[in-house]
Short mmCIF file of C-alpha atoms in Angstrom, two decimals:
data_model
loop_
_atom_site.label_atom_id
_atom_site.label_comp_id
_atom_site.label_asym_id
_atom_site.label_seq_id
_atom_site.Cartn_x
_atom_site.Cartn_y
_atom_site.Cartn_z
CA UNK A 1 0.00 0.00 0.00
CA UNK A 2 1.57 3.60 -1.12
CA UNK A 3 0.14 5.42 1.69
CA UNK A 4 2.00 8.73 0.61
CA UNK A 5 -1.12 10.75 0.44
CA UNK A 6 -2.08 10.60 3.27
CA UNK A 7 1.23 10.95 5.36
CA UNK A 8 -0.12 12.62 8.75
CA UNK A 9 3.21 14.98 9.25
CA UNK A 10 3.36 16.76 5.76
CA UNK A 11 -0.41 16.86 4.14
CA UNK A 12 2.18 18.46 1.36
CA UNK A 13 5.13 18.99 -0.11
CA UNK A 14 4.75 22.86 0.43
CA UNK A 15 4.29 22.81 4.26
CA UNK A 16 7.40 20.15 4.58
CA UNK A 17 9.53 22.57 2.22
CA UNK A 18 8.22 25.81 4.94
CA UNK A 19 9.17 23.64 8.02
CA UNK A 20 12.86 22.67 6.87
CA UNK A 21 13.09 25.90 5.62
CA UNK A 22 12.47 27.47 9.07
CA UNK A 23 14.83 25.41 10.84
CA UNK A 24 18.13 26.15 8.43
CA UNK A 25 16.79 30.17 9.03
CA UNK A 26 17.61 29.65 12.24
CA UNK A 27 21.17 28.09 11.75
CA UNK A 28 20.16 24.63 12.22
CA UNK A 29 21.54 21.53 10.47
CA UNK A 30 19.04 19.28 9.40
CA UNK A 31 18.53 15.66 8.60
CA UNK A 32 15.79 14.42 6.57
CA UNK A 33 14.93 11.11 7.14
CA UNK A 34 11.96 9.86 5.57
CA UNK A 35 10.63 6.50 7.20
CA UNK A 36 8.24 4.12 5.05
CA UNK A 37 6.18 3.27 7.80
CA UNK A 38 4.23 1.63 9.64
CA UNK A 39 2.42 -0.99 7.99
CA UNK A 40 3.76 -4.05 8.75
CA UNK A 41 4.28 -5.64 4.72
CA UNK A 42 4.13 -9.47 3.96
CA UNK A 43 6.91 -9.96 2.18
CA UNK A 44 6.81 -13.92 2.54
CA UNK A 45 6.95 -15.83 -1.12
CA UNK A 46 6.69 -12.83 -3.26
CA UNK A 47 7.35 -12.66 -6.69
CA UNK A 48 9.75 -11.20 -8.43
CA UNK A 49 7.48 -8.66 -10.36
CA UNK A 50 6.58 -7.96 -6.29
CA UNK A 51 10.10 -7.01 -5.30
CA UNK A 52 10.78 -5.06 -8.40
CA UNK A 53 7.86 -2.90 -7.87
CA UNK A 54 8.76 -2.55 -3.91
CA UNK A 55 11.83 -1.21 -4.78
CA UNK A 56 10.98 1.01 -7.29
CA UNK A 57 8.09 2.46 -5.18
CA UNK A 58 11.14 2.51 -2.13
CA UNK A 59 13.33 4.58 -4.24
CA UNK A 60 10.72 7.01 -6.09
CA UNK A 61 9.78 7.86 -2.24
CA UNK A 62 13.30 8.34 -1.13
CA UNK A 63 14.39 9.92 -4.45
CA UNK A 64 11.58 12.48 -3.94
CA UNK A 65 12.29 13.46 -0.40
CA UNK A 66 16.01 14.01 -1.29
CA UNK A 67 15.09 16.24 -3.97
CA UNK A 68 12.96 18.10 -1.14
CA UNK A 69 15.94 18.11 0.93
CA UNK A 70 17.94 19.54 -2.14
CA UNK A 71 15.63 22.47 -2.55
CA UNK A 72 15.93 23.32 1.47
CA UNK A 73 19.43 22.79 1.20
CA UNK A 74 19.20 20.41 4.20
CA UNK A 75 22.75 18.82 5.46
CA UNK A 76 21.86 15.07 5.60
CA UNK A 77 19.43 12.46 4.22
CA UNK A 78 19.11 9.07 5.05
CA UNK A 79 17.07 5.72 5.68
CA UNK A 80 16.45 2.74 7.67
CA UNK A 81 16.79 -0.29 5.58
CA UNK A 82 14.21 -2.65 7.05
CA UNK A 83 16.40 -5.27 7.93
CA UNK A 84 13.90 -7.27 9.73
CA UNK A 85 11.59 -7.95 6.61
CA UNK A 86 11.91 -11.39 4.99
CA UNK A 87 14.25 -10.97 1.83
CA UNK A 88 13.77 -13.77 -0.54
CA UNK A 89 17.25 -15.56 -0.96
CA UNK A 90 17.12 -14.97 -5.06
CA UNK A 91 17.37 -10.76 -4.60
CA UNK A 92 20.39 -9.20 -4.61
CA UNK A 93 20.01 -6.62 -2.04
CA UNK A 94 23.53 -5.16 -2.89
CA UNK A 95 22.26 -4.12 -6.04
CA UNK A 96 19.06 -2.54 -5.19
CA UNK A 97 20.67 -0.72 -2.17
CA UNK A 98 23.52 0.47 -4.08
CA UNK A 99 20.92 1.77 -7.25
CA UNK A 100 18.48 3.35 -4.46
CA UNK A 101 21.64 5.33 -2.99
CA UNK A 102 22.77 6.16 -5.82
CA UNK A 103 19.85 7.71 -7.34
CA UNK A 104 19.46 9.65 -3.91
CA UNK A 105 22.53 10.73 -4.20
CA UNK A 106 22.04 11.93 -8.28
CA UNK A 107 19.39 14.86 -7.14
CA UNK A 108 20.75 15.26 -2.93
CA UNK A 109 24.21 17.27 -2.45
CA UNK A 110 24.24 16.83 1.04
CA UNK A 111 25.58 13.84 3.19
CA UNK A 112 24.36 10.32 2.78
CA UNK A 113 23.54 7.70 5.49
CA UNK A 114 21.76 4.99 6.60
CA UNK A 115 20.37 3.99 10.49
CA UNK A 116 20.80 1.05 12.12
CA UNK A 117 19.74 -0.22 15.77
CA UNK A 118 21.27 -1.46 18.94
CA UNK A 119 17.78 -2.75 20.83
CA UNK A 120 17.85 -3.67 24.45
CA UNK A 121 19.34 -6.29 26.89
CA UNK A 122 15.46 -8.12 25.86
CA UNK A 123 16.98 -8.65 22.51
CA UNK A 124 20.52 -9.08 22.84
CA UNK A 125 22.92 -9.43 26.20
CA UNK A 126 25.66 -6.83 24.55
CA UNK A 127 25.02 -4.11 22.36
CA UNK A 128 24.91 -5.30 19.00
CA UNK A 129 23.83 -3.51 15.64
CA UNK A 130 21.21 -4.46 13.70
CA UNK A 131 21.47 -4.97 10.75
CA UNK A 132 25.23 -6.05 10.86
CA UNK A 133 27.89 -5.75 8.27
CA UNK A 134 27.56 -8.83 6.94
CA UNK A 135 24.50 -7.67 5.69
CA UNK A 136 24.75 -3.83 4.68
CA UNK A 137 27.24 -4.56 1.78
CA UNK A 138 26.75 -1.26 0.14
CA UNK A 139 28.48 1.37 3.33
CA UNK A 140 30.62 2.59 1.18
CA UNK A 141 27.80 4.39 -0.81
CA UNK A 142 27.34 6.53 2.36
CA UNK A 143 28.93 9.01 4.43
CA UNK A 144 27.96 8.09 7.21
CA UNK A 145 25.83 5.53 9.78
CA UNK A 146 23.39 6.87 12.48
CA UNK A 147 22.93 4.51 15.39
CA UNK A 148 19.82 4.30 17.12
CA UNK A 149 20.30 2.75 20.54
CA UNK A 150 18.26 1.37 23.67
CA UNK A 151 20.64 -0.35 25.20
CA UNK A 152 21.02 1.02 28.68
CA UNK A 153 24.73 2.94 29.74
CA UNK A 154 23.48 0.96 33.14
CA UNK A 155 20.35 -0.73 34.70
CA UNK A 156 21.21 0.78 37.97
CA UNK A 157 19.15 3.66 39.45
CA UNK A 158 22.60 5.46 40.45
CA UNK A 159 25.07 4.73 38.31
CA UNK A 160 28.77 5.57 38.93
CA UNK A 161 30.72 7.58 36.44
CA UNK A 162 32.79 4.49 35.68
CA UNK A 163 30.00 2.20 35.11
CA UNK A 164 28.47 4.51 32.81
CA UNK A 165 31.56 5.44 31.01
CA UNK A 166 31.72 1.29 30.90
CA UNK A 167 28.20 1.01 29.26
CA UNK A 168 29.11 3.86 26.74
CA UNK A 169 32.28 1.79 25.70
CA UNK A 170 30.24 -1.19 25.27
CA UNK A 171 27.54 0.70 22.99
CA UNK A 172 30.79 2.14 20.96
CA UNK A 173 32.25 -0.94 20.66
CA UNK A 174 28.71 -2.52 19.55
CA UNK A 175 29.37 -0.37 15.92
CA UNK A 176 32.55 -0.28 15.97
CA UNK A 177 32.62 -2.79 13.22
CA UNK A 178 30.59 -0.40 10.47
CA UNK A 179 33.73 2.42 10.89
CA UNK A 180 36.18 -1.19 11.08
CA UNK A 181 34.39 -2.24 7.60
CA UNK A 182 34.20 0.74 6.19
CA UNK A 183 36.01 3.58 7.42
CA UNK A 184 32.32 5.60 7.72
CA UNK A 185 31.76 8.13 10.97
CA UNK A 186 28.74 6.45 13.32
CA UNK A 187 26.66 9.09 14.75
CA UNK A 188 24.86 7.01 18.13
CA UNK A 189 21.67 8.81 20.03
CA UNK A 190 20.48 6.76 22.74
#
């Protein structure tokens, strides 16, 4: 479903354009990061026709936000790669990453990236990025990664300075491997 029409933030191009525009007026850097969300999509035993028009419709969304962000001048674009849907084995997601950044990056000036997670101790006992390297082949399309994280510094109520430093070492080390891969800055916000 291309729900584009009826996006609840920006009822239209126009009123996105006057809100990014504000925010560089006032000597702000901005990142546009458009999310394709938040349907959940069955994307068991699809055909190929199916994944050829899902990325097509994924990149004629991103390609027209970066154009948006061209106009405003904005600093950085980028998107979260579902990493969680159900690729068939037969695509090659190198490709289609790779042609979807690079056609982003054919109409956007700015500074490329992509977002990845570290969830919480519930999903994993150390902080650990998801997706992983092994599957985001195509970092060195980008310029940089942006690292979402809940993963706590500490569970305590009153952490030491120490133990906290020790969580934020942990977290750092969690990502490490996407600037170890591919020499890329990673921006974390827990």
């Amino acid at each position: 479903i291309n729900d584009f029409t009826n996006n609840p933030n920006y009822p239209n191009d126009e009123i996105f354009l006057e809100e990014v525009m504000a925010f560089k007026r006032e000597g702000l850097h901005v990142l546009i990061a458009p999310q394709i969300c938040c349907n959940s999509i069955d994307t068991k035993n699809k055909s190929k026709e199916w994944w050829d028009a899902y990325f097509d419709e994924t990149e004629k969304f991103l390609v027209h936000f970066a154009k948006l962000a061209e106009q405003t001048d904005a600093d950085a674009f980028m998107y979260a790669i579902p990493s969680w849907v159900e690729y068939q084995k037969t695509l090659d997601l190198d490709y289609e990453w790779k042609n979807i950044f690079r056609s982003i990056r054919n109409v956007f000036s700015g500074e490329l990236g992509e977002m990845v997670w570290i969830l919480g101790p519930e999903i994993s006992t150390s902080p650990k990025p998801i997706p992983d390297t092994t599957f985001v082949t195509w970092g060195n399309e980008l310029d940089f990664f942006f690292v979402a994280t809940e993963f706590p510094l500490s569970t305590k109520d009153n952490p030491s300075n120490e133990e906290l430093e020790e969580g934020a070492r942990a977290v750092v080390n969690g990502v490490k491997e996407f600037y170890d891969k591919f020499g890329k800055p990673a921006i974390i916000r827990n």
